[in-house]
PDB file of C-alpha atoms in Angstrom:
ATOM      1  CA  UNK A  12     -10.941  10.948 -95.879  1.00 91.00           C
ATOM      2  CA  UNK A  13     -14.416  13.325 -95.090  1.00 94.00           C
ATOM      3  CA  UNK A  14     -14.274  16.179 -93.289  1.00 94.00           C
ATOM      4  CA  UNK A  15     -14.438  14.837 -89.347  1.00 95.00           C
ATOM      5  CA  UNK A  16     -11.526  12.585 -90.218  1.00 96.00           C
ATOM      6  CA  UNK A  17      -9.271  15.476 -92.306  1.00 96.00           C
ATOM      7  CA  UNK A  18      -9.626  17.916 -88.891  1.00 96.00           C
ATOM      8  CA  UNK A  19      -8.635  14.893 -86.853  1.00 96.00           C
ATOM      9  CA  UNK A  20      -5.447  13.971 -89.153  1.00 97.00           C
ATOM     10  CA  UNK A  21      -4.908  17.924 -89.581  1.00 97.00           C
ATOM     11  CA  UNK A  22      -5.075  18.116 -85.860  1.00 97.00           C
ATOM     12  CA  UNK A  23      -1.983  15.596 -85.391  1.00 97.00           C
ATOM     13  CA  UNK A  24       0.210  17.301 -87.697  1.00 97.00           C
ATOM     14  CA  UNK A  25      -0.316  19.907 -85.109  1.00 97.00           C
ATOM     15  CA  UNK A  26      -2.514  22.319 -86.908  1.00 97.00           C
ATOM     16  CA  UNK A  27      -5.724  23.479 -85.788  1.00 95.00           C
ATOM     17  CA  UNK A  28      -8.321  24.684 -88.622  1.00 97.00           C
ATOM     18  CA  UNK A  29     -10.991  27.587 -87.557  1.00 97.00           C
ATOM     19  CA  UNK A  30     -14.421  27.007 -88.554  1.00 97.00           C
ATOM     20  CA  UNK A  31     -13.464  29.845 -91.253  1.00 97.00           C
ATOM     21  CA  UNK A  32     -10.498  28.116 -92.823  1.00 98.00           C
ATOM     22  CA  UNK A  33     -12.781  25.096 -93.915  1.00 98.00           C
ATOM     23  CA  UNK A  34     -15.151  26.788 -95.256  1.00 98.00           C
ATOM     24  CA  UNK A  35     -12.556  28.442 -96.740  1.00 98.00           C
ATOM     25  CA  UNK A  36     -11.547  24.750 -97.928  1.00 98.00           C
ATOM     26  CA  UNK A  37     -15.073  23.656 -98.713  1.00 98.00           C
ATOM     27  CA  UNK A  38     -15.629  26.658-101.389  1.00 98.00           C
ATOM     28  CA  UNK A  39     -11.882  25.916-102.689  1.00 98.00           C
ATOM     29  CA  UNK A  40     -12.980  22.303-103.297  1.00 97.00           C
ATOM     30  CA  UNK A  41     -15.941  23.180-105.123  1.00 97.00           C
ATOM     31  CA  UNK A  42     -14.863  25.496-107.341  1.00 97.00           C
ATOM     32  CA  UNK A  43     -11.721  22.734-108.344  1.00 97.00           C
ATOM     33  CA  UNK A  44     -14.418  20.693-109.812  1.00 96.00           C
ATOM     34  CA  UNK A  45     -16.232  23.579-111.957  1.00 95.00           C
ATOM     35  CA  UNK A  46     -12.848  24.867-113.339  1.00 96.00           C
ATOM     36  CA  UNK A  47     -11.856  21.202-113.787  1.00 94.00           C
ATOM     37  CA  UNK A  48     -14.209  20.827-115.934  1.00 93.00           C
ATOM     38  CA  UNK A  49     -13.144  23.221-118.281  1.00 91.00           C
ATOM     39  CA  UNK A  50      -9.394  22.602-118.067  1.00 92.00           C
ATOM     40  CA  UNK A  51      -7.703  19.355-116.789  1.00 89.00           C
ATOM     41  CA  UNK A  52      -6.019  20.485-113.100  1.00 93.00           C
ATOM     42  CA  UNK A  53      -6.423  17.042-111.569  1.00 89.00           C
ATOM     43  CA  UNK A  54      -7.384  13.376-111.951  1.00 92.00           C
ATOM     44  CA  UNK A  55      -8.190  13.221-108.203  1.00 90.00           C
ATOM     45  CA  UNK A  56     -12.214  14.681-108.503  1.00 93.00           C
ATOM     46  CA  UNK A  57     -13.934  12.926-105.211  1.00 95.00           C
ATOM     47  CA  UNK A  58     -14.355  14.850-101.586  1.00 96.00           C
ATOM     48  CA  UNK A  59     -12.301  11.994 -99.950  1.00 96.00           C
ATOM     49  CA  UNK A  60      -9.714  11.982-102.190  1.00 96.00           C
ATOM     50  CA  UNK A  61      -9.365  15.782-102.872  1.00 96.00           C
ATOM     51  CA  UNK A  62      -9.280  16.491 -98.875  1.00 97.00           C
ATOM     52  CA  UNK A  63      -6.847  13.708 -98.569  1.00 97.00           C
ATOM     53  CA  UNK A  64      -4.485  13.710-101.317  1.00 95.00           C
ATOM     54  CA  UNK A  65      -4.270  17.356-102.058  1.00 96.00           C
ATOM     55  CA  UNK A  66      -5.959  19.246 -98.843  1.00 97.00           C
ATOM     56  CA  UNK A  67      -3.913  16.975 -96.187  1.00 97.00           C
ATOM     57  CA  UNK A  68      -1.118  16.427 -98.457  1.00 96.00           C
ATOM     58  CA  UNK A  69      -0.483  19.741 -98.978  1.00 97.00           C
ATOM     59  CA  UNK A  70       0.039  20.266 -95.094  1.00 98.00           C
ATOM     60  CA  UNK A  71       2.328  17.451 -93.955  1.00 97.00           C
ATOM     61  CA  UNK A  72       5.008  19.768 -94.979  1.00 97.00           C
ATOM     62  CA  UNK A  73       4.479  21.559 -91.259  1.00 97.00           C
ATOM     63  CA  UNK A  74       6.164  18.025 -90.384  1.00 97.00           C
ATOM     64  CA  UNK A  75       9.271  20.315 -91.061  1.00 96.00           C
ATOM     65  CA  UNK A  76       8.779  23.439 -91.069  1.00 96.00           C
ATOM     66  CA  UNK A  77       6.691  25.843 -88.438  1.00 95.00           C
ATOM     67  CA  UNK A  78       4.997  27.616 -91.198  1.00 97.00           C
ATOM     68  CA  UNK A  79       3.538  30.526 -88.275  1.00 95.00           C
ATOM     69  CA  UNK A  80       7.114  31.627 -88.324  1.00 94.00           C
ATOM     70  CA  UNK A  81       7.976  31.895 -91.935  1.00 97.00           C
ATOM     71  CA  UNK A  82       7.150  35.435 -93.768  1.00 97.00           C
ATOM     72  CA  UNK A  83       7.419  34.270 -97.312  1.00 98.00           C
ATOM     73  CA  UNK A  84       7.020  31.279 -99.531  1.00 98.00           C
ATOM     74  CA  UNK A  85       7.149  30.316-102.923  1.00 98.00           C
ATOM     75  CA  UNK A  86       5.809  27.480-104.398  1.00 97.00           C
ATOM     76  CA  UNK A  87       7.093  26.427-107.847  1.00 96.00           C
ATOM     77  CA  UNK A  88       5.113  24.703-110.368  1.00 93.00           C
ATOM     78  CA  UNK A  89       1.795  25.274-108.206  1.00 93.00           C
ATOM     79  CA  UNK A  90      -0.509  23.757-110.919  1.00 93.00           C
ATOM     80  CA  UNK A  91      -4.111  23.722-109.457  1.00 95.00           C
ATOM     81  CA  UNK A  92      -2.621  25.320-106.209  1.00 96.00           C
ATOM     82  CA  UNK A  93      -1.214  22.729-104.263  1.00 96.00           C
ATOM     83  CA  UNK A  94       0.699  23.273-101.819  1.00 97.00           C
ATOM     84  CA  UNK A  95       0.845  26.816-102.142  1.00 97.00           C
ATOM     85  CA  UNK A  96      -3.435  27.893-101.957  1.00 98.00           C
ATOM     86  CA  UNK A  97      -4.179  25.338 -99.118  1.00 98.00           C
ATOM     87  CA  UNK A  98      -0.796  26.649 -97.318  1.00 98.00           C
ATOM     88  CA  UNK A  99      -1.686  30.331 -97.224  1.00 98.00           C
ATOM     89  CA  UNK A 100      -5.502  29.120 -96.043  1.00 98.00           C
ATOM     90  CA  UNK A 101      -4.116  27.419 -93.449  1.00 98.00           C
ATOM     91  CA  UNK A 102      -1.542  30.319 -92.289  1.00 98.00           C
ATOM     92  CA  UNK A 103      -2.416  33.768 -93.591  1.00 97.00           C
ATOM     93  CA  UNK A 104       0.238  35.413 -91.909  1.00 97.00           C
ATOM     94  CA  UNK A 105       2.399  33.539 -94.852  1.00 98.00           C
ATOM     95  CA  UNK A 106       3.256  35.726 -98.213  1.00 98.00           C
ATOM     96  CA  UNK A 107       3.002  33.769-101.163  1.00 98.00           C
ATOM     97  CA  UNK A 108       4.007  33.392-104.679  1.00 98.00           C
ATOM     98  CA  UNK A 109       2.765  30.788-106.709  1.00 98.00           C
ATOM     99  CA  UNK A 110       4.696  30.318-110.291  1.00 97.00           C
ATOM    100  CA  UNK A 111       3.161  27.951-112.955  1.00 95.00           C
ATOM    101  CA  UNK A 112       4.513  28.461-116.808  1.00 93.00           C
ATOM    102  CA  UNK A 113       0.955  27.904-118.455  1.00 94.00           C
ATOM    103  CA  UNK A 114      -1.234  30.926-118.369  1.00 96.00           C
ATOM    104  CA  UNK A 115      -4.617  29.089-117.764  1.00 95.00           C
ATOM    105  CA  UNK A 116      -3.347  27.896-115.135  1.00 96.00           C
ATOM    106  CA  UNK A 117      -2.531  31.184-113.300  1.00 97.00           C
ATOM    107  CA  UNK A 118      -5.174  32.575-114.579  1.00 97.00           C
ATOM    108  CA  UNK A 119      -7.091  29.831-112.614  1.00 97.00           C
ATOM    109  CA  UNK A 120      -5.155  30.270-109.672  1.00 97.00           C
ATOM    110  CA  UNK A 121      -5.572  34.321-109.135  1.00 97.00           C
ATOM    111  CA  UNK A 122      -9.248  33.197-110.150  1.00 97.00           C
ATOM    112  CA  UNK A 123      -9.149  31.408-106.933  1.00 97.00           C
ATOM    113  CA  UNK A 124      -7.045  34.029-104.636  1.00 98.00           C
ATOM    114  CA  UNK A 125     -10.015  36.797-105.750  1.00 97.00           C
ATOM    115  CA  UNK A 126     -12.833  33.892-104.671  1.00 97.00           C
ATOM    116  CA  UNK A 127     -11.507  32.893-101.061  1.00 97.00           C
ATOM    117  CA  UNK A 128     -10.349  36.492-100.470  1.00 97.00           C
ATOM    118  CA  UNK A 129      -7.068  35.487 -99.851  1.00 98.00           C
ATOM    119  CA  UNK A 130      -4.688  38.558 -99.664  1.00 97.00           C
ATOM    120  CA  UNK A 131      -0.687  38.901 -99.823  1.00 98.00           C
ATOM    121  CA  UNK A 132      -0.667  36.147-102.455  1.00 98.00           C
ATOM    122  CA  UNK A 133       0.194  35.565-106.126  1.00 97.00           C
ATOM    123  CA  UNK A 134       0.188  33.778-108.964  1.00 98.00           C
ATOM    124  CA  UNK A 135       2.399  34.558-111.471  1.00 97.00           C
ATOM    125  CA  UNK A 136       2.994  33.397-114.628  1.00 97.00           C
ATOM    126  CA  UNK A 137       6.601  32.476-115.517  1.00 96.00           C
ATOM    127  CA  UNK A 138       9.127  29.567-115.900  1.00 92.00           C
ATOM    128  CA  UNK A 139      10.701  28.724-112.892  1.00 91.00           C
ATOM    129  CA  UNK A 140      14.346  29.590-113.906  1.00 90.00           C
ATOM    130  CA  UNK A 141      13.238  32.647-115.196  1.00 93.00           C
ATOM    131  CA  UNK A 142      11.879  33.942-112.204  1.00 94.00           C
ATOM    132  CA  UNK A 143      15.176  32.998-110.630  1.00 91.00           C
ATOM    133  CA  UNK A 144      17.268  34.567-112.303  1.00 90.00           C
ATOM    134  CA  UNK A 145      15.594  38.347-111.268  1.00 92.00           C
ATOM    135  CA  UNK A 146      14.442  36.928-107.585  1.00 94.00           C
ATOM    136  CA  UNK A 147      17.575  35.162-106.209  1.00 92.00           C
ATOM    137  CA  UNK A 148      17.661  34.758-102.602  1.00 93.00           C
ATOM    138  CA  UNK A 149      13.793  36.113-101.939  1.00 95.00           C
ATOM    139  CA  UNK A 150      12.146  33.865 -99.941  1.00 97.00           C
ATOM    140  CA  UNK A 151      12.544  32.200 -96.209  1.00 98.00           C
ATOM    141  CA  UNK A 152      10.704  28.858 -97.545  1.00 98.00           C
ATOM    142  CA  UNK A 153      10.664  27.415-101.161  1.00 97.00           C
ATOM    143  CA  UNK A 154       8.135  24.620-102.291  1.00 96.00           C
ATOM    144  CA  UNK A 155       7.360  22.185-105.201  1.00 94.00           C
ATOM    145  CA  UNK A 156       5.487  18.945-105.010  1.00 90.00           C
ATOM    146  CA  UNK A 157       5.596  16.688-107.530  1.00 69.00           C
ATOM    147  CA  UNK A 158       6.836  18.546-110.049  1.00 70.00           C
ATOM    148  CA  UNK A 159      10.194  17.109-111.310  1.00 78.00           C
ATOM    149  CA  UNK A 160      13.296  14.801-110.430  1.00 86.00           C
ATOM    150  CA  UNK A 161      15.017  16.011-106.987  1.00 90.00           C
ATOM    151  CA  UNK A 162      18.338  17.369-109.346  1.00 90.00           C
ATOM    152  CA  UNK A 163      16.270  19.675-111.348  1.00 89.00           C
ATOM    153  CA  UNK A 164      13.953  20.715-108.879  1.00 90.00           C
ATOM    154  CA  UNK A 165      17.324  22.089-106.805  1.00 92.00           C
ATOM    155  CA  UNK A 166      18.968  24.495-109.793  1.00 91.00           C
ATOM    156  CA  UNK A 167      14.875  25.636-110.081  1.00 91.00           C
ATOM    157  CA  UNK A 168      14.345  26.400-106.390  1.00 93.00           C
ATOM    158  CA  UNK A 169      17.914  26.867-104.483  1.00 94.00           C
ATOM    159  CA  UNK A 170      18.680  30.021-105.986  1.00 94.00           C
ATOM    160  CA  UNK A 171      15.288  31.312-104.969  1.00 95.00           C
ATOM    161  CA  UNK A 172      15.668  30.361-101.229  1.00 96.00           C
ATOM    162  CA  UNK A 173      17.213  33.050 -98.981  1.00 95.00           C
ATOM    163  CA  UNK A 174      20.196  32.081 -96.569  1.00 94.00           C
ATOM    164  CA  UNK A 175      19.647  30.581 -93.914  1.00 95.00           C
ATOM    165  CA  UNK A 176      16.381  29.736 -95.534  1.00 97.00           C
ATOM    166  CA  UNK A 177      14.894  26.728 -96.884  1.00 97.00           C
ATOM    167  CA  UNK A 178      13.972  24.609 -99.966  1.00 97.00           C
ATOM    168  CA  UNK A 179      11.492  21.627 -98.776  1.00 96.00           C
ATOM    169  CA  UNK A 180      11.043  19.101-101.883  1.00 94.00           C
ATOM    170  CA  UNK A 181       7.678  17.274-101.614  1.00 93.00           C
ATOM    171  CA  UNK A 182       7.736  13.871-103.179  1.00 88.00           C
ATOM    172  CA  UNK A 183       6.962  10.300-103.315  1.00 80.00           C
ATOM    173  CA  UNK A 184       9.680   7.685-103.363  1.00 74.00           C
ATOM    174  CA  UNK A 185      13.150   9.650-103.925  1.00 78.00           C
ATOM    175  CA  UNK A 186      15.570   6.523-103.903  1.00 74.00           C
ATOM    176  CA  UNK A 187      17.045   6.943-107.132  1.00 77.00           C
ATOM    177  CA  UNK A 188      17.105  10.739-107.235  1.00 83.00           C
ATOM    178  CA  UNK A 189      19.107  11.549-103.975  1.00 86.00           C
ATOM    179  CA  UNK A 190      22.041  10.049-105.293  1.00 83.00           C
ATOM    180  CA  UNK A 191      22.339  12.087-108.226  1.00 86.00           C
ATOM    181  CA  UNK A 192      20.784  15.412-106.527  1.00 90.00           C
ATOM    182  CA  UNK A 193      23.472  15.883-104.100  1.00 89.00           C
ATOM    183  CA  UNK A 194      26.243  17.385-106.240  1.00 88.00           C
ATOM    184  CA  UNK A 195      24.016  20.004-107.350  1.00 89.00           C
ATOM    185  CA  UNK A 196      22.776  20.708-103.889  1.00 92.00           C
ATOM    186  CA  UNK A 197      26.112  21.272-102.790  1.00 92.00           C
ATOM    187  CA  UNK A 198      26.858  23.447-106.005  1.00 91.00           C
ATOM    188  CA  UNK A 199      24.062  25.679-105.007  1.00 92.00           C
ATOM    189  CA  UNK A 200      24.875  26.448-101.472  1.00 92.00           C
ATOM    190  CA  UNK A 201      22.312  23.927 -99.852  1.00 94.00           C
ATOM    191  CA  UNK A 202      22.677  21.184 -97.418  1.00 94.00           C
ATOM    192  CA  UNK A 203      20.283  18.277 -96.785  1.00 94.00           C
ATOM    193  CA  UNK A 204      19.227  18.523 -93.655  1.00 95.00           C
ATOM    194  CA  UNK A 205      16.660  15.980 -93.068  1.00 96.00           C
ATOM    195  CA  UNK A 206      14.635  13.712 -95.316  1.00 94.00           C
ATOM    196  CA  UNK A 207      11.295  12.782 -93.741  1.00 94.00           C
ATOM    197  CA  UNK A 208      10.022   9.308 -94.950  1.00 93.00           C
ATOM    198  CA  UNK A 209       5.874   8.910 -94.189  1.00 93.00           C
ATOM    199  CA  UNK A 210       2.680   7.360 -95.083  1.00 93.00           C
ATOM    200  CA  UNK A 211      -0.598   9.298 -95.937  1.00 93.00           C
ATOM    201  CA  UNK A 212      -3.470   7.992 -93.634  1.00 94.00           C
ATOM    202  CA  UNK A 213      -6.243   5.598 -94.435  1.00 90.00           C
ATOM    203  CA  UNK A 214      -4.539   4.447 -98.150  1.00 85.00           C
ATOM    204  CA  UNK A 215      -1.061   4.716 -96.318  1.00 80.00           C
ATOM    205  CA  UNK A 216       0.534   5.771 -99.528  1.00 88.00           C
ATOM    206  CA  UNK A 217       4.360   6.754 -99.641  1.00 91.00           C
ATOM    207  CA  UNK A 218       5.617  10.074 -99.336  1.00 92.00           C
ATOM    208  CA  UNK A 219       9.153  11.978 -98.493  1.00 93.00           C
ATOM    209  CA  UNK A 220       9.689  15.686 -97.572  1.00 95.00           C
ATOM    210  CA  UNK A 221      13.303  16.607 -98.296  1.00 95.00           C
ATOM    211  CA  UNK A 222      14.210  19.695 -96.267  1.00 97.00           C
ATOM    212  CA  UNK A 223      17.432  21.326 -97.707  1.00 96.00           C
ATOM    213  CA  UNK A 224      18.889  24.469 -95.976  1.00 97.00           C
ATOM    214  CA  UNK A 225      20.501  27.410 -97.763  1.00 95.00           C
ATOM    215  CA  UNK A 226      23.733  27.654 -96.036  1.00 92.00           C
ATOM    216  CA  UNK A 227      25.764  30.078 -98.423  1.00 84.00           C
ATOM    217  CA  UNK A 228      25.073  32.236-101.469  1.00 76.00           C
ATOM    218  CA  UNK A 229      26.494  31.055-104.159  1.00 73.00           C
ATOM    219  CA  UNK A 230      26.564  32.969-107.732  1.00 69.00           C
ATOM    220  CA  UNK A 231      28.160  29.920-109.810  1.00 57.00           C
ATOM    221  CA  UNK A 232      24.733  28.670-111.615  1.00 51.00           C
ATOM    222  CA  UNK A 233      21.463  29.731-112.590  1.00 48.00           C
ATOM    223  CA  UNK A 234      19.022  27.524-113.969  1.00 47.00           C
ATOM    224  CA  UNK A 235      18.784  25.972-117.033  1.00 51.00           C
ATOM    225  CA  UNK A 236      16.707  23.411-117.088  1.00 46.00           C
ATOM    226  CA  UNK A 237      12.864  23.852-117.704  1.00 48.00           C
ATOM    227  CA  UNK A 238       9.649  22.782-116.095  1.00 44.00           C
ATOM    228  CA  UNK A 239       7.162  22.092-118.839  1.00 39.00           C
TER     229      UNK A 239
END
């Protein structure tokens, strides 16, 4: 995907870039590859495939949620800042907190903030059920892609999510994790509310937002289980 094509695509999600958010991108992109080099953030190393696989990827989750309207996010196990550093590019009226549990990594990542100039963001470093147990019921929206199975990814990210709020899973093919997800989704006050089944342009690869709403506090678990 270059750069022409990524605005078009970006444009149908319903998202319009300024010419200050990509070069915003275009500096992000570069300095992926020098820090790369020094510590392994991602296989995926070419323009086309960064811009479509991380940069567009990262945005299909405005498929299901109107991210203008949301004050703060968190996005668990943000790694070398995907969604969360492409989402507060795109909408800087957002307040972030990124949470990874290996140092060099959020070192990278507040490396990266201080670069792009990005303000009212964070990367902290922490395991995600720690975090919960001090921050329950902090955020409006609550984000992890690719990160772990649907059941754990719930006791990490539920507890975070406000009421009324949201938890938006960002994954691949989720057959054989729904099933087993659901009881603890319930557990944990959430609802599925919609699961959104798409393909990525050009290589048309799978992908599945699962949007699960907050509808009650709930006090009865915390996490346990870790993200590595």
């Amino acid at each position: 995907m270059n750069i022409e094509v990524f605005k078009e695509e970006v444009k149908k999600l319903g998202i319009t870039l300024t010419q200050d958010q990509l070069n915003q991108l275009a500096l992000f992109y570069q300095l992926l590859l020098s820090w790369n080099e020094k510590m392994n953030l991602t296989r995926i190393t070419s323009q086309e495939e960064v811009y479509l696989k991380h940069f567009y990827d990262s945005l299909t989750i405005y498929k299901e949620v109107k991210l203008e309207t949301v004050d703060t996010l968190c996005d668990i196990g943000s790694g070398a800042g995907f969604p969360g550093i492409v989402l507060k590019i795109a909408f800087p009226n957002l307040d972030i907190t990124l949470i990874d549990s290996l140092q060099k990594r959020v070192n990278y990542l507040n490396e990266i903030i201080k670069e792009l100039k990005l303000s009212n963001i964070r990367a902290i470093h922490t395991r995600a059920e720690d975090y919960a147990r001090v921050n329950r019921e902090r955020y409006q929206i609550v984000t992890a892609r690719a990160v772990a199975n649907l059941k754990v990814l719930s006791e990490l990210c539920l507890p975070l999510v406000k009421e009324n709020g949201y938890f938006i899973a960002m994954k691949g093919n989720i057959d054989e994790e729904l099933a087993e997800a659901r009881a603890m989704i319930g557990t944990l006050g959430g609802k599925i509310e919609n699961i959104h089944e798409f393909s990525l342009p050009i290589e048309e690869s799978h992908r599945t937002l699962i949007k699960i709403k907050k509808e009650k506090k709930t006090d009865k678990m915390y996490p346990r289980k870790k993200i590595k």
